[in-house]
Amino acid sequence: MTGGRGEGGALLTPAPGESPIVVLVRPQMAANIGTAARAMANGGLFHLRIVAPRDGWPQPNAYAAASGADAIIDAAQVFPDIASAVADCHRVFGTCPRPRHVIIPMRDARAAAEDLREINGRGLRVAVLFGPERAGLEADDLAHCDTLVRYPLNPQHTSLNLAQAVMILAYEWWMQAETTSPRDFQMNETRPATKGELENFLTRLVDELDASGFLHNAPKRPGMVRNLRHWFERGEVTAQELRTLHGVVTELSRGRMRRGRFQDNDPPPWASSLGQEKDQP
């Protein structure tokens, strides 16, 4: 059954080599299968197997919920039971919110993703089971697993829908190989200013503040200059921002030279507005 990729489906293809197989066990709604496929596509997973879907297969509604992940649904395989779905696998993980009375390795999603990368890296095939929407995997389902995956969540509310459960694992799988820096500073077409450029600006700023009389209080002047310096030094000021600030200082200096300094007893025009703000509740 085609999903209409020509109508907006993404051109998704499986990654070379082995990658985790997502196995949905007895899913109850086509929309949940579709949103699970969407989550898989977000995390770079492709292989989907469906065990005994309640409403049969294929189901057209799955495509609408997949939001373009049609190729994953097109390639999905259907099996009557878990044993046949994982028969060609070397390892089987199972998501389980409340494992009881079982001795078995346990992983959170991040550790499971690390294991999946390592297992697939050795050319071994691994499946991850996700249970039905209402109650998850049953004890007999978990008997097919050699490792359980549990998501540590708020103990007062641990409920996840099927797609969310798939998304968490898919995200952790993707992040194992993601090279994007976890912290960045968006600068568009500019660059960070050098310390020399910043020092040049601060020297000019202080000179203009001295000339305008802002730093006339000699005992307080060193502390005020330090405060200004700390303000600009604590962040990554960009070259473009410094150019803008130089322009600001230039125009302020020109205005001061045209109008002259305010007399010590004459408050600047903006002083009254500051006073009004302080009076406001």
PDB file of C-alpha atoms in Angstrom:
ATOM      1  CA  MET A   1       0.000   0.000   0.000  1.00  0.00           C
ATOM      2  CA  THR A   2       1.487   3.372  -0.942  1.00  0.00           C
ATOM      3  CA  GLY A   3       1.375   6.329   1.368  1.00  0.00           C
ATOM      4  CA  GLY A   4       1.466   9.078  -1.183  1.00  0.00           C
ATOM      5  CA  ARG A   5       5.051  10.335  -0.729  1.00  0.00           C
ATOM      6  CA  GLY A   6       4.546  12.381  -3.874  1.00  0.00           C
ATOM      7  CA  GLU A   7       1.971  14.343  -1.888  1.00  0.00           C
ATOM      8  CA  GLY A   8       4.437  15.466   0.749  1.00  0.00           C
ATOM      9  CA  GLY A   9       6.007  12.364   2.275  1.00  0.00           C
ATOM     10  CA  ALA A  10       9.664  12.712   3.281  1.00  0.00           C
ATOM     11  CA  LEU A  11      12.275  10.774   1.321  1.00  0.00           C
ATOM     12  CA  LEU A  12      13.310   8.570   4.241  1.00  0.00           C
ATOM     13  CA  THR A  13      15.734   5.683   3.839  1.00  0.00           C
ATOM     14  CA  PRO A  14      17.272   3.311   6.381  1.00  0.00           C
ATOM     15  CA  ALA A  15      20.787   4.094   7.537  1.00  0.00           C
ATOM     16  CA  PRO A  16      23.547   1.726   6.350  1.00  0.00           C
ATOM     17  CA  GLY A  17      24.150  -1.289   8.547  1.00  0.00           C
ATOM     18  CA  GLU A  18      22.058  -2.274  11.517  1.00  0.00           C
ATOM     19  CA  SER A  19      19.805   0.122  13.409  1.00  0.00           C
ATOM     20  CA  PRO A  20      17.190  -0.566  16.094  1.00  0.00           C
ATOM     21  CA  ILE A  21      13.904  -2.147  15.041  1.00  0.00           C
ATOM     22  CA  VAL A  22      10.844  -0.642  16.692  1.00  0.00           C
ATOM     23  CA  VAL A  23       8.261  -3.320  17.449  1.00  0.00           C
ATOM     24  CA  LEU A  24       4.764  -2.136  18.348  1.00  0.00           C
ATOM     25  CA  VAL A  25       3.017  -4.940  20.191  1.00  0.00           C
ATOM     26  CA  ARG A  26      -0.761  -5.122  19.719  1.00  0.00           C
ATOM     27  CA  PRO A  27      -1.232  -1.397  18.948  1.00  0.00           C
ATOM     28  CA  GLN A  28      -4.858  -0.331  19.173  1.00  0.00           C
ATOM     29  CA  MET A  29      -5.186   2.705  16.900  1.00  0.00           C
ATOM     30  CA  ALA A  30      -3.898   3.560  13.438  1.00  0.00           C
ATOM     31  CA  ALA A  31      -3.165   7.128  14.517  1.00  0.00           C
ATOM     32  CA  ASN A  32      -0.823   5.877  17.238  1.00  0.00           C
ATOM     33  CA  ILE A  33       1.087   3.787  14.725  1.00  0.00           C
ATOM     34  CA  GLY A  34       1.386   6.859  12.514  1.00  0.00           C
ATOM     35  CA  THR A  35       2.633   9.128  15.293  1.00  0.00           C
ATOM     36  CA  ALA A  36       5.089   6.435  16.381  1.00  0.00           C
ATOM     37  CA  ALA A  37       6.439   6.370  12.808  1.00  0.00           C
ATOM     38  CA  ARG A  38       6.733  10.154  12.925  1.00  0.00           C
ATOM     39  CA  ALA A  39       8.755   9.915  16.134  1.00  0.00           C
ATOM     40  CA  MET A  40      10.980   7.275  14.558  1.00  0.00           C
ATOM     41  CA  ALA A  41      11.681   9.553  11.606  1.00  0.00           C
ATOM     42  CA  ASN A  42      12.617  12.378  13.983  1.00  0.00           C
ATOM     43  CA  GLY A  43      15.228  10.157  15.619  1.00  0.00           C
ATOM     44  CA  GLY A  44      16.615   8.582  12.464  1.00  0.00           C
ATOM     45  CA  LEU A  45      14.977   5.177  12.954  1.00  0.00           C
ATOM     46  CA  PHE A  46      13.378   3.405  10.020  1.00  0.00           C
ATOM     47  CA  HIS A  47      12.545  -0.236  10.725  1.00  0.00           C
ATOM     48  CA  LEU A  48       9.007  -0.727  12.055  1.00  0.00           C
ATOM     49  CA  ARG A  49       7.381  -4.043  12.900  1.00  0.00           C
ATOM     50  CA  ILE A  50       3.806  -4.397  14.087  1.00  0.00           C
ATOM     51  CA  VAL A  51       2.573  -7.348  16.126  1.00  0.00           C
ATOM     52  CA  ALA A  52      -1.120  -8.249  15.911  1.00  0.00           C
ATOM     53  CA  PRO A  53      -2.597  -4.754  15.393  1.00  0.00           C
ATOM     54  CA  ARG A  54      -6.073  -4.652  16.872  1.00  0.00           C
ATOM     55  CA  ASP A  55      -7.756  -3.195  13.785  1.00  0.00           C
ATOM     56  CA  GLY A  56      -5.698  -5.045  11.203  1.00  0.00           C
ATOM     57  CA  TRP A  57      -3.250  -3.661   8.675  1.00  0.00           C
ATOM     58  CA  PRO A  58      -2.832  -1.611   6.526  1.00  0.00           C
ATOM     59  CA  GLN A  59      -4.762   1.340   7.914  1.00  0.00           C
ATOM     60  CA  PRO A  60      -5.008   4.577   5.869  1.00  0.00           C
ATOM     61  CA  ASN A  61      -5.363   6.738   8.990  1.00  0.00           C
ATOM     62  CA  ALA A  62      -1.798   5.914   9.957  1.00  0.00           C
ATOM     63  CA  TYR A  63      -0.456   7.997   7.083  1.00  0.00           C
ATOM     64  CA  ALA A  64      -2.214  11.181   8.114  1.00  0.00           C
ATOM     65  CA  ALA A  65      -0.803  10.888  11.644  1.00  0.00           C
ATOM     66  CA  ALA A  66       2.691  10.101  10.365  1.00  0.00           C
ATOM     67  CA  SER A  67       3.128  13.661   9.082  1.00  0.00           C
ATOM     68  CA  GLY A  68       5.269  12.654   6.116  1.00  0.00           C
ATOM     69  CA  ALA A  69       6.922   9.537   7.543  1.00  0.00           C
ATOM     70  CA  ASP A  70       5.107   7.504   4.864  1.00  0.00           C
ATOM     71  CA  ALA A  71       8.171   5.487   3.874  1.00  0.00           C
ATOM     72  CA  ILE A  72       8.401   3.976   7.350  1.00  0.00           C
ATOM     73  CA  ILE A  73       4.777   2.887   7.237  1.00  0.00           C
ATOM     74  CA  ASP A  74       5.148   1.562   3.679  1.00  0.00           C
ATOM     75  CA  ALA A  75       8.061  -0.616   4.798  1.00  0.00           C
ATOM     76  CA  ALA A  76       6.427  -1.769   8.059  1.00  0.00           C
ATOM     77  CA  GLN A  77       6.145  -5.512   8.546  1.00  0.00           C
ATOM     78  CA  VAL A  78       3.288  -7.229  10.326  1.00  0.00           C
ATOM     79  CA  PHE A  79       3.656 -10.348  12.478  1.00  0.00           C
ATOM     80  CA  PRO A  80       1.164 -12.487  14.378  1.00  0.00           C
ATOM     81  CA  ASP A  81       3.231 -12.679  17.571  1.00  0.00           C
ATOM     82  CA  ILE A  82       6.388 -11.412  19.235  1.00  0.00           C
ATOM     83  CA  ALA A  83       8.353 -14.614  18.677  1.00  0.00           C
ATOM     84  CA  SER A  84       8.064 -14.333  14.912  1.00  0.00           C
ATOM     85  CA  ALA A  85       8.691 -10.572  14.981  1.00  0.00           C
ATOM     86  CA  VAL A  86      12.060 -10.959  16.721  1.00  0.00           C
ATOM     87  CA  ALA A  87      13.136 -14.321  15.305  1.00  0.00           C
ATOM     88  CA  ASP A  88      15.973 -12.791  13.250  1.00  0.00           C
ATOM     89  CA  CYS A  89      17.200 -10.546  16.081  1.00  0.00           C
ATOM     90  CA  HIS A  90      20.181 -11.125  18.353  1.00  0.00           C
ATOM     91  CA  ARG A  91      19.002  -8.911  21.212  1.00  0.00           C
ATOM     92  CA  VAL A  92      15.566  -7.749  22.356  1.00  0.00           C
ATOM     93  CA  PHE A  93      14.889  -4.776  24.605  1.00  0.00           C
ATOM     94  CA  GLY A  94      11.484  -4.115  26.123  1.00  0.00           C
ATOM     95  CA  THR A  95      10.056  -0.881  27.518  1.00  0.00           C
ATOM     96  CA  CYS A  96       8.508  -1.514  30.890  1.00  0.00           C
ATOM     97  CA  PRO A  97       7.146   1.025  33.400  1.00  0.00           C
ATOM     98  CA  ARG A  98       6.833  -1.347  36.363  1.00  0.00           C
ATOM     99  CA  PRO A  99       8.975  -4.498  36.142  1.00  0.00           C
ATOM    100  CA  ARG A 100       8.191  -6.983  38.900  1.00  0.00           C
ATOM    101  CA  HIS A 101       9.530 -10.333  40.040  1.00  0.00           C
ATOM    102  CA  VAL A 102      12.171 -10.534  37.333  1.00  0.00           C
ATOM    103  CA  ILE A 103      15.981 -10.568  37.397  1.00  0.00           C
ATOM    104  CA  ILE A 104      17.158  -8.858  34.250  1.00  0.00           C
ATOM    105  CA  PRO A 105      19.413  -5.968  33.156  1.00  0.00           C
ATOM    106  CA  MET A 106      17.675  -2.602  33.423  1.00  0.00           C
ATOM    107  CA  ARG A 107      18.493   0.570  31.513  1.00  0.00           C
ATOM    108  CA  ASP A 108      17.129   4.080  31.299  1.00  0.00           C
ATOM    109  CA  ALA A 109      16.572   5.454  27.789  1.00  0.00           C
ATOM    110  CA  ARG A 110      20.019   7.038  27.550  1.00  0.00           C
ATOM    111  CA  ALA A 111      21.895   3.954  28.676  1.00  0.00           C
ATOM    112  CA  ALA A 112      19.716   1.827  26.395  1.00  0.00           C
ATOM    113  CA  ALA A 113      20.637   4.046  23.441  1.00  0.00           C
ATOM    114  CA  GLU A 114      24.318   3.605  24.286  1.00  0.00           C
ATOM    115  CA  ASP A 115      23.831  -0.176  24.320  1.00  0.00           C
ATOM    116  CA  LEU A 116      21.897  -0.089  21.052  1.00  0.00           C
ATOM    117  CA  ARG A 117      24.713   1.820  19.349  1.00  0.00           C
ATOM    118  CA  GLU A 118      27.271  -0.650  20.629  1.00  0.00           C
ATOM    119  CA  ILE A 119      25.228  -3.717  19.670  1.00  0.00           C
ATOM    120  CA  ASN A 120      24.388  -2.431  16.194  1.00  0.00           C
ATOM    121  CA  GLY A 121      28.009  -1.370  15.768  1.00  0.00           C
ATOM    122  CA  ARG A 122      29.002  -5.031  16.030  1.00  0.00           C
ATOM    123  CA  GLY A 123      26.598  -5.911  13.232  1.00  0.00           C
ATOM    124  CA  LEU A 124      24.032  -7.472  15.548  1.00  0.00           C
ATOM    125  CA  ARG A 125      20.313  -6.903  15.103  1.00  0.00           C
ATOM    126  CA  VAL A 126      18.313  -5.559  18.030  1.00  0.00           C
ATOM    127  CA  ALA A 127      14.595  -4.927  18.491  1.00  0.00           C
ATOM    128  CA  VAL A 128      12.871  -2.695  21.032  1.00  0.00           C
ATOM    129  CA  LEU A 129       9.356  -3.686  22.092  1.00  0.00           C
ATOM    130  CA  PHE A 130       6.665  -1.126  22.919  1.00  0.00           C
ATOM    131  CA  GLY A 131       3.470  -2.408  24.464  1.00  0.00           C
ATOM    132  CA  PRO A 132      -0.211  -1.626  23.834  1.00  0.00           C
ATOM    133  CA  GLU A 133      -1.473   1.829  24.681  1.00  0.00           C
ATOM    134  CA  ARG A 134      -3.600   0.900  27.680  1.00  0.00           C
ATOM    135  CA  ALA A 135      -1.287  -1.245  29.800  1.00  0.00           C
ATOM    136  CA  GLY A 136       2.072  -1.729  28.100  1.00  0.00           C
ATOM    137  CA  LEU A 137       3.871  -5.022  27.755  1.00  0.00           C
ATOM    138  CA  GLU A 138       2.571  -7.972  29.738  1.00  0.00           C
ATOM    139  CA  ALA A 139       4.688 -10.478  31.656  1.00  0.00           C
ATOM    140  CA  ASP A 140       4.606 -12.980  28.795  1.00  0.00           C
ATOM    141  CA  ASP A 141       5.745 -10.243  26.402  1.00  0.00           C
ATOM    142  CA  LEU A 142       8.673  -9.348  28.649  1.00  0.00           C
ATOM    143  CA  ALA A 143       9.751 -12.994  28.664  1.00  0.00           C
ATOM    144  CA  HIS A 144      11.043 -12.404  25.117  1.00  0.00           C
ATOM    145  CA  CYS A 145      13.351  -9.606  26.306  1.00  0.00           C
ATOM    146  CA  ASP A 146      16.937  -9.790  27.527  1.00  0.00           C
ATOM    147  CA  THR A 147      17.032  -6.127  28.676  1.00  0.00           C
ATOM    148  CA  LEU A 148      14.357  -3.813  30.023  1.00  0.00           C
ATOM    149  CA  VAL A 149      14.151  -0.071  29.418  1.00  0.00           C
ATOM    150  CA  ARG A 150      12.532   2.192  31.962  1.00  0.00           C
ATOM    151  CA  TYR A 151      11.978   5.958  31.740  1.00  0.00           C
ATOM    152  CA  PRO A 152      12.556   7.755  35.054  1.00  0.00           C
ATOM    153  CA  LEU A 153       9.713  10.295  35.137  1.00  0.00           C
ATOM    154  CA  ASN A 154       7.734  12.245  37.701  1.00  0.00           C
ATOM    155  CA  PRO A 155       6.514   9.472  40.037  1.00  0.00           C
ATOM    156  CA  GLN A 156       3.236  11.353  40.455  1.00  0.00           C
ATOM    157  CA  HIS A 157       2.524  11.067  36.731  1.00  0.00           C
ATOM    158  CA  THR A 158       4.467   8.572  34.607  1.00  0.00           C
ATOM    159  CA  SER A 159       1.872   8.080  31.878  1.00  0.00           C
ATOM    160  CA  LEU A 160       3.173   8.287  28.293  1.00  0.00           C
ATOM    161  CA  ASN A 161       1.363   7.706  25.040  1.00  0.00           C
ATOM    162  CA  LEU A 162       2.868   5.321  22.516  1.00  0.00           C
ATOM    163  CA  ALA A 163       4.472   7.966  20.306  1.00  0.00           C
ATOM    164  CA  GLN A 164       6.022   9.720  23.321  1.00  0.00           C
ATOM    165  CA  ALA A 165       7.617   6.480  24.457  1.00  0.00           C
ATOM    166  CA  VAL A 166       9.055   5.889  20.990  1.00  0.00           C
ATOM    167  CA  MET A 167      10.175   9.520  20.751  1.00  0.00           C
ATOM    168  CA  ILE A 168      12.212   9.399  23.957  1.00  0.00           C
ATOM    169  CA  LEU A 169      14.180   6.375  22.815  1.00  0.00           C
ATOM    170  CA  ALA A 170      14.539   7.691  19.253  1.00  0.00           C
ATOM    171  CA  TYR A 171      15.864  10.995  20.566  1.00  0.00           C
ATOM    172  CA  GLU A 172      18.425   9.330  22.814  1.00  0.00           C
ATOM    173  CA  TRP A 173      19.482   7.077  19.918  1.00  0.00           C
ATOM    174  CA  TRP A 174      19.983  10.103  17.680  1.00  0.00           C
ATOM    175  CA  MET A 175      21.890  12.070  20.322  1.00  0.00           C
ATOM    176  CA  GLN A 176      24.459   9.292  20.667  1.00  0.00           C
ATOM    177  CA  ALA A 177      25.835  10.323  17.264  1.00  0.00           C
ATOM    178  CA  GLU A 178      24.786  13.984  17.162  1.00  0.00           C
ATOM    179  CA  THR A 179      27.723  16.372  16.702  1.00  0.00           C
ATOM    180  CA  THR A 180      25.901  19.650  17.341  1.00  0.00           C
ATOM    181  CA  SER A 181      27.370  21.496  20.308  1.00  0.00           C
ATOM    182  CA  PRO A 182      25.035  21.303  23.323  1.00  0.00           C
ATOM    183  CA  ARG A 183      25.653  25.006  23.895  1.00  0.00           C
ATOM    184  CA  ASP A 184      26.003  27.631  21.206  1.00  0.00           C
ATOM    185  CA  PHE A 185      25.722  31.372  20.668  1.00  0.00           C
ATOM    186  CA  GLN A 186      23.753  32.492  17.621  1.00  0.00           C
ATOM    187  CA  MET A 187      25.546  35.382  15.930  1.00  0.00           C
ATOM    188  CA  ASN A 188      24.188  35.288  12.365  1.00  0.00           C
ATOM    189  CA  GLU A 189      26.744  37.116  10.168  1.00  0.00           C
ATOM    190  CA  THR A 190      28.866  38.739  12.875  1.00  0.00           C
ATOM    191  CA  ARG A 191      31.540  37.294  15.188  1.00  0.00           C
ATOM    192  CA  PRO A 192      32.567  37.618  18.829  1.00  0.00           C
ATOM    193  CA  ALA A 193      34.503  40.801  19.519  1.00  0.00           C
ATOM    194  CA  THR A 194      38.107  40.374  20.586  1.00  0.00           C
ATOM    195  CA  LYS A 195      39.257  41.590  23.976  1.00  0.00           C
ATOM    196  CA  GLY A 196      41.278  44.270  22.199  1.00  0.00           C
ATOM    197  CA  GLU A 197      38.190  45.579  20.398  1.00  0.00           C
ATOM    198  CA  LEU A 198      36.244  45.554  23.642  1.00  0.00           C
ATOM    199  CA  GLU A 199      39.049  47.357  25.467  1.00  0.00           C
ATOM    200  CA  ASN A 200      39.144  50.012  22.757  1.00  0.00           C
ATOM    201  CA  PHE A 201      35.421  50.627  23.172  1.00  0.00           C
ATOM    202  CA  LEU A 202      35.568  50.707  26.975  1.00  0.00           C
ATOM    203  CA  THR A 203      38.444  53.197  26.897  1.00  0.00           C
ATOM    204  CA  ARG A 204      36.463  55.448  24.585  1.00  0.00           C
ATOM    205  CA  LEU A 205      33.296  55.075  26.641  1.00  0.00           C
ATOM    206  CA  VAL A 206      35.045  56.002  29.886  1.00  0.00           C
ATOM    207  CA  ASP A 207      36.727  58.990  28.220  1.00  0.00           C
ATOM    208  CA  GLU A 208      33.350  60.262  27.006  1.00  0.00           C
ATOM    209  CA  LEU A 209      31.757  59.659  30.407  1.00  0.00           C
ATOM    210  CA  ASP A 210      34.563  61.675  32.008  1.00  0.00           C
ATOM    211  CA  ALA A 211      34.037  64.462  29.484  1.00  0.00           C
ATOM    212  CA  SER A 212      30.288  64.513  30.049  1.00  0.00           C
ATOM    213  CA  GLY A 213      30.674  64.664  33.815  1.00  0.00           C
ATOM    214  CA  PHE A 214      29.004  61.314  34.506  1.00  0.00           C
ATOM    215  CA  LEU A 215      32.094  60.126  36.410  1.00  0.00           C
ATOM    216  CA  HIS A 216      32.665  63.420  38.251  1.00  0.00           C
ATOM    217  CA  ASN A 217      32.437  61.822  41.710  1.00  0.00           C
ATOM    218  CA  ALA A 218      36.109  60.929  42.269  1.00  0.00           C
ATOM    219  CA  PRO A 219      35.629  58.478  45.183  1.00  0.00           C
ATOM    220  CA  LYS A 220      32.943  56.532  43.294  1.00  0.00           C
ATOM    221  CA  ARG A 221      34.603  56.690  39.866  1.00  0.00           C
ATOM    222  CA  PRO A 222      36.760  53.495  40.139  1.00  0.00           C
ATOM    223  CA  GLY A 223      33.796  51.384  41.224  1.00  0.00           C
ATOM    224  CA  MET A 224      31.549  52.795  38.492  1.00  0.00           C
ATOM    225  CA  VAL A 225      34.174  52.069  35.852  1.00  0.00           C
ATOM    226  CA  ARG A 226      34.579  48.517  37.185  1.00  0.00           C
ATOM    227  CA  ASN A 227      30.816  47.983  37.052  1.00  0.00           C
ATOM    228  CA  LEU A 228      30.721  49.111  33.428  1.00  0.00           C
ATOM    229  CA  ARG A 229      33.631  46.835  32.594  1.00  0.00           C
ATOM    230  CA  HIS A 230      32.026  43.820  34.287  1.00  0.00           C
ATOM    231  CA  TRP A 231      28.811  44.489  32.428  1.00  0.00           C
ATOM    232  CA  PHE A 232      30.475  44.266  29.026  1.00  0.00           C
ATOM    233  CA  GLU A 233      33.013  41.572  29.924  1.00  0.00           C
ATOM    234  CA  ARG A 234      30.574  38.977  31.258  1.00  0.00           C
ATOM    235  CA  GLY A 235      28.989  38.192  27.890  1.00  0.00           C
ATOM    236  CA  GLU A 236      30.230  37.480  24.388  1.00  0.00           C
ATOM    237  CA  VAL A 237      29.748  40.921  22.889  1.00  0.00           C
ATOM    238  CA  THR A 238      29.788  40.733  19.098  1.00  0.00           C
ATOM    239  CA  ALA A 239      31.673  42.943  16.681  1.00  0.00           C
ATOM    240  CA  GLN A 240      28.369  44.227  15.291  1.00  0.00           C
ATOM    241  CA  GLU A 241      27.166  45.183  18.767  1.00  0.00           C
ATOM    242  CA  LEU A 242      30.382  47.113  19.404  1.00  0.00           C
ATOM    243  CA  ARG A 243      29.977  48.989  16.120  1.00  0.00           C
ATOM    244  CA  THR A 244      26.472  49.942  17.188  1.00  0.00           C
ATOM    245  CA  LEU A 245      27.669  51.073  20.616  1.00  0.00           C
ATOM    246  CA  HIS A 246      30.463  53.130  19.054  1.00  0.00           C
ATOM    247  CA  GLY A 247      27.775  54.843  16.982  1.00  0.00           C
ATOM    248  CA  VAL A 248      25.738  55.514  20.114  1.00  0.00           C
ATOM    249  CA  VAL A 249      28.732  57.063  21.888  1.00  0.00           C
ATOM    250  CA  THR A 250      29.549  59.154  18.806  1.00  0.00           C
ATOM    251  CA  GLU A 251      26.065  60.627  18.640  1.00  0.00           C
ATOM    252  CA  LEU A 252      25.947  61.250  22.385  1.00  0.00           C
ATOM    253  CA  SER A 253      29.302  63.029  22.153  1.00  0.00           C
ATOM    254  CA  ARG A 254      28.131  65.183  19.247  1.00  0.00           C
ATOM    255  CA  GLY A 255      24.971  66.100  21.111  1.00  0.00           C
ATOM    256  CA  ARG A 256      26.969  67.051  24.187  1.00  0.00           C
ATOM    257  CA  MET A 257      29.283  69.260  22.136  1.00  0.00           C
ATOM    258  CA  ARG A 258      26.325  70.981  20.452  1.00  0.00           C
ATOM    259  CA  ARG A 259      24.324  71.590  23.604  1.00  0.00           C
ATOM    260  CA  GLY A 260      27.041  71.704  26.241  1.00  0.00           C
ATOM    261  CA  ARG A 261      26.975  69.911  29.554  1.00  0.00           C
ATOM    262  CA  PHE A 262      24.021  70.117  31.860  1.00  0.00           C
ATOM    263  CA  GLN A 263      24.782  72.285  34.816  1.00  0.00           C
ATOM    264  CA  ASP A 264      25.242  70.427  38.092  1.00  0.00           C
ATOM    265  CA  ASN A 265      21.970  71.853  39.387  1.00  0.00           C
ATOM    266  CA  ASP A 266      20.018  71.192  36.192  1.00  0.00           C
ATOM    267  CA  PRO A 267      18.747  67.601  35.966  1.00  0.00           C
ATOM    268  CA  PRO A 268      18.733  66.036  32.478  1.00  0.00           C
ATOM    269  CA  PRO A 269      15.327  65.787  30.749  1.00  0.00           C
ATOM    270  CA  TRP A 270      14.989  62.079  31.401  1.00  0.00           C
ATOM    271  CA  ALA A 271      15.422  62.440  35.177  1.00  0.00           C
ATOM    272  CA  SER A 272      11.770  63.367  35.656  1.00  0.00           C
ATOM    273  CA  SER A 273      10.583  60.203  33.913  1.00  0.00           C
ATOM    274  CA  LEU A 274      12.760  58.095  36.204  1.00  0.00           C
ATOM    275  CA  GLY A 275      11.216  59.807  39.191  1.00  0.00           C
ATOM    276  CA  GLN A 276       7.724  59.084  37.883  1.00  0.00           C
ATOM    277  CA  GLU A 277       8.564  55.394  37.481  1.00  0.00           C
ATOM    278  CA  LYS A 278       9.750  55.236  41.081  1.00  0.00           C
ATOM    279  CA  ASP A 279       6.491  56.791  42.283  1.00  0.00           C
ATOM    280  CA  GLN A 280       4.403  54.217  40.464  1.00  0.00           C
ATOM    281  CA  PRO A 281       3.063  51.355  42.612  1.00  0.00           C
TER     282      PRO A 281
END
